[in-house]
Tab-separated table of C-alpha atoms and ligand atoms in Angstrom:
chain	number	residue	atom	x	y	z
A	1	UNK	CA	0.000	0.000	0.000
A	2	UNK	CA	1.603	3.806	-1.166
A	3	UNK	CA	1.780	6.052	1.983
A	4	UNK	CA	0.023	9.324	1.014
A	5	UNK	CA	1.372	12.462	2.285
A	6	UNK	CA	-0.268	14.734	3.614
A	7	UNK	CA	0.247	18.656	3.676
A	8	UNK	CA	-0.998	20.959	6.696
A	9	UNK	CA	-2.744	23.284	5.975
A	10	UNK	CA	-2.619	26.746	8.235
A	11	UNK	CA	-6.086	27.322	8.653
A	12	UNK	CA	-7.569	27.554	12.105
A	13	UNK	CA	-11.211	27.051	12.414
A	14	UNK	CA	-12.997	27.737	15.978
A	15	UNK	CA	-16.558	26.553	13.812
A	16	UNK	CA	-16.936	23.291	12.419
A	17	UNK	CA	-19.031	25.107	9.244
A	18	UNK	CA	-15.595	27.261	8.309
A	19	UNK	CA	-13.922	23.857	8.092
A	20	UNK	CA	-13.068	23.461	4.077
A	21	UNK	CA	-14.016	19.429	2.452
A	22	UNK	CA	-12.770	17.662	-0.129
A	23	UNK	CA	-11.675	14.264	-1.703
A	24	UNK	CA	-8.021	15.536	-0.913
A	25	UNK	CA	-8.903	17.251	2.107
A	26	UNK	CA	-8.285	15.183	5.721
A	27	UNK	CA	-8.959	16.081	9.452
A	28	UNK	CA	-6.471	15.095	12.210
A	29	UNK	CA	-6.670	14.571	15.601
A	30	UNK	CA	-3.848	15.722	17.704
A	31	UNK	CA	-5.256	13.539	20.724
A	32	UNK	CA	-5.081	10.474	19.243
A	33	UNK	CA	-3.179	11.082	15.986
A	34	UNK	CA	-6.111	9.669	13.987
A	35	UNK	CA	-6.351	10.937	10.079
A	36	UNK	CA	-10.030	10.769	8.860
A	37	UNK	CA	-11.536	11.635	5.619
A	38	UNK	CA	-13.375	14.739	5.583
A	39	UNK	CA	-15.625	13.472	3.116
A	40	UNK	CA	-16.136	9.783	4.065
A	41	UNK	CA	-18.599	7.347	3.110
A	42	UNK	CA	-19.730	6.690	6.271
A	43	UNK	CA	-19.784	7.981	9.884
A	44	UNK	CA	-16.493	8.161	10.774
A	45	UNK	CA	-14.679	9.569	14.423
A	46	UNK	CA	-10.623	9.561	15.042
A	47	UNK	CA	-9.909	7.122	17.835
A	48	UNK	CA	-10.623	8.993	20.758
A	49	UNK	CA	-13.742	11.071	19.788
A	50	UNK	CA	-12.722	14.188	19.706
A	51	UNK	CA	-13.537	14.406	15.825
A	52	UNK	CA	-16.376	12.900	14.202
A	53	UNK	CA	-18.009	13.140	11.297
A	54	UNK	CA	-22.030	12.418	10.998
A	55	UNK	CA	-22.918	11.435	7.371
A	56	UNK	CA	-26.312	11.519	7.746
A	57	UNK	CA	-26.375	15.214	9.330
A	58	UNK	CA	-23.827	15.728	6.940
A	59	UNK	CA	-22.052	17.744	9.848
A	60	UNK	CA	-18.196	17.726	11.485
A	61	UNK	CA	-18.110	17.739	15.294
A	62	UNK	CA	-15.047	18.438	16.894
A	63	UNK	CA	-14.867	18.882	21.019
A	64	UNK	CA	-11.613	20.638	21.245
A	65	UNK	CA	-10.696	22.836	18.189
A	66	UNK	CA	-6.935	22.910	19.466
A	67	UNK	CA	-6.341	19.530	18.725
A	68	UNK	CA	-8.012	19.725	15.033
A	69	UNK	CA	-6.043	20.127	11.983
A	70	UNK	CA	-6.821	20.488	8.998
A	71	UNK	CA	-4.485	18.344	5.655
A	72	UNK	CA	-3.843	17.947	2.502
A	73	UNK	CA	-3.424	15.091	0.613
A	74	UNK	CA	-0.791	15.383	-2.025
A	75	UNK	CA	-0.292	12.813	-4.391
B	1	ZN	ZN1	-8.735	11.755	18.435
């Protein structure tokens, strides 16, 4: 399996709607060091809960913004 890389990106977001989404954009958790999709197919939360995504609400939750950072995925 290729490794990705991934790029940071310097935006700080203290709302979940300013967060940007894309097929090449990723969230990170800097709890639990969990990379999730921000446009996943399914629910999806890093490890430890502190970011989640709810597909149904189509809506990003994240409990502490500090910890949140935002990547991109470069080919
Ligand atoms: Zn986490």
């Amino acid at each position: 399996m290729k490794n990705a890389s991934y790029e940071v990106l310097d935006i700080r977001i203290s709302d979940t709607k300013e967060a940007i989404r894309g097929k090449n954009i990723f969230y990170k958790c800097n709890i639990c060091e969990s990379i999730i999709p921000s446009t996943p197919k399914d629910n999806v939360n890093c490890s430890c809960g502190n970011i989640g995504i709810d597909k149904d609400l189509n809506r990003l939750f994240v409990t502490d913004y500090s910890k949140f950072v935002i990547l991109e995925r470069k080919a």
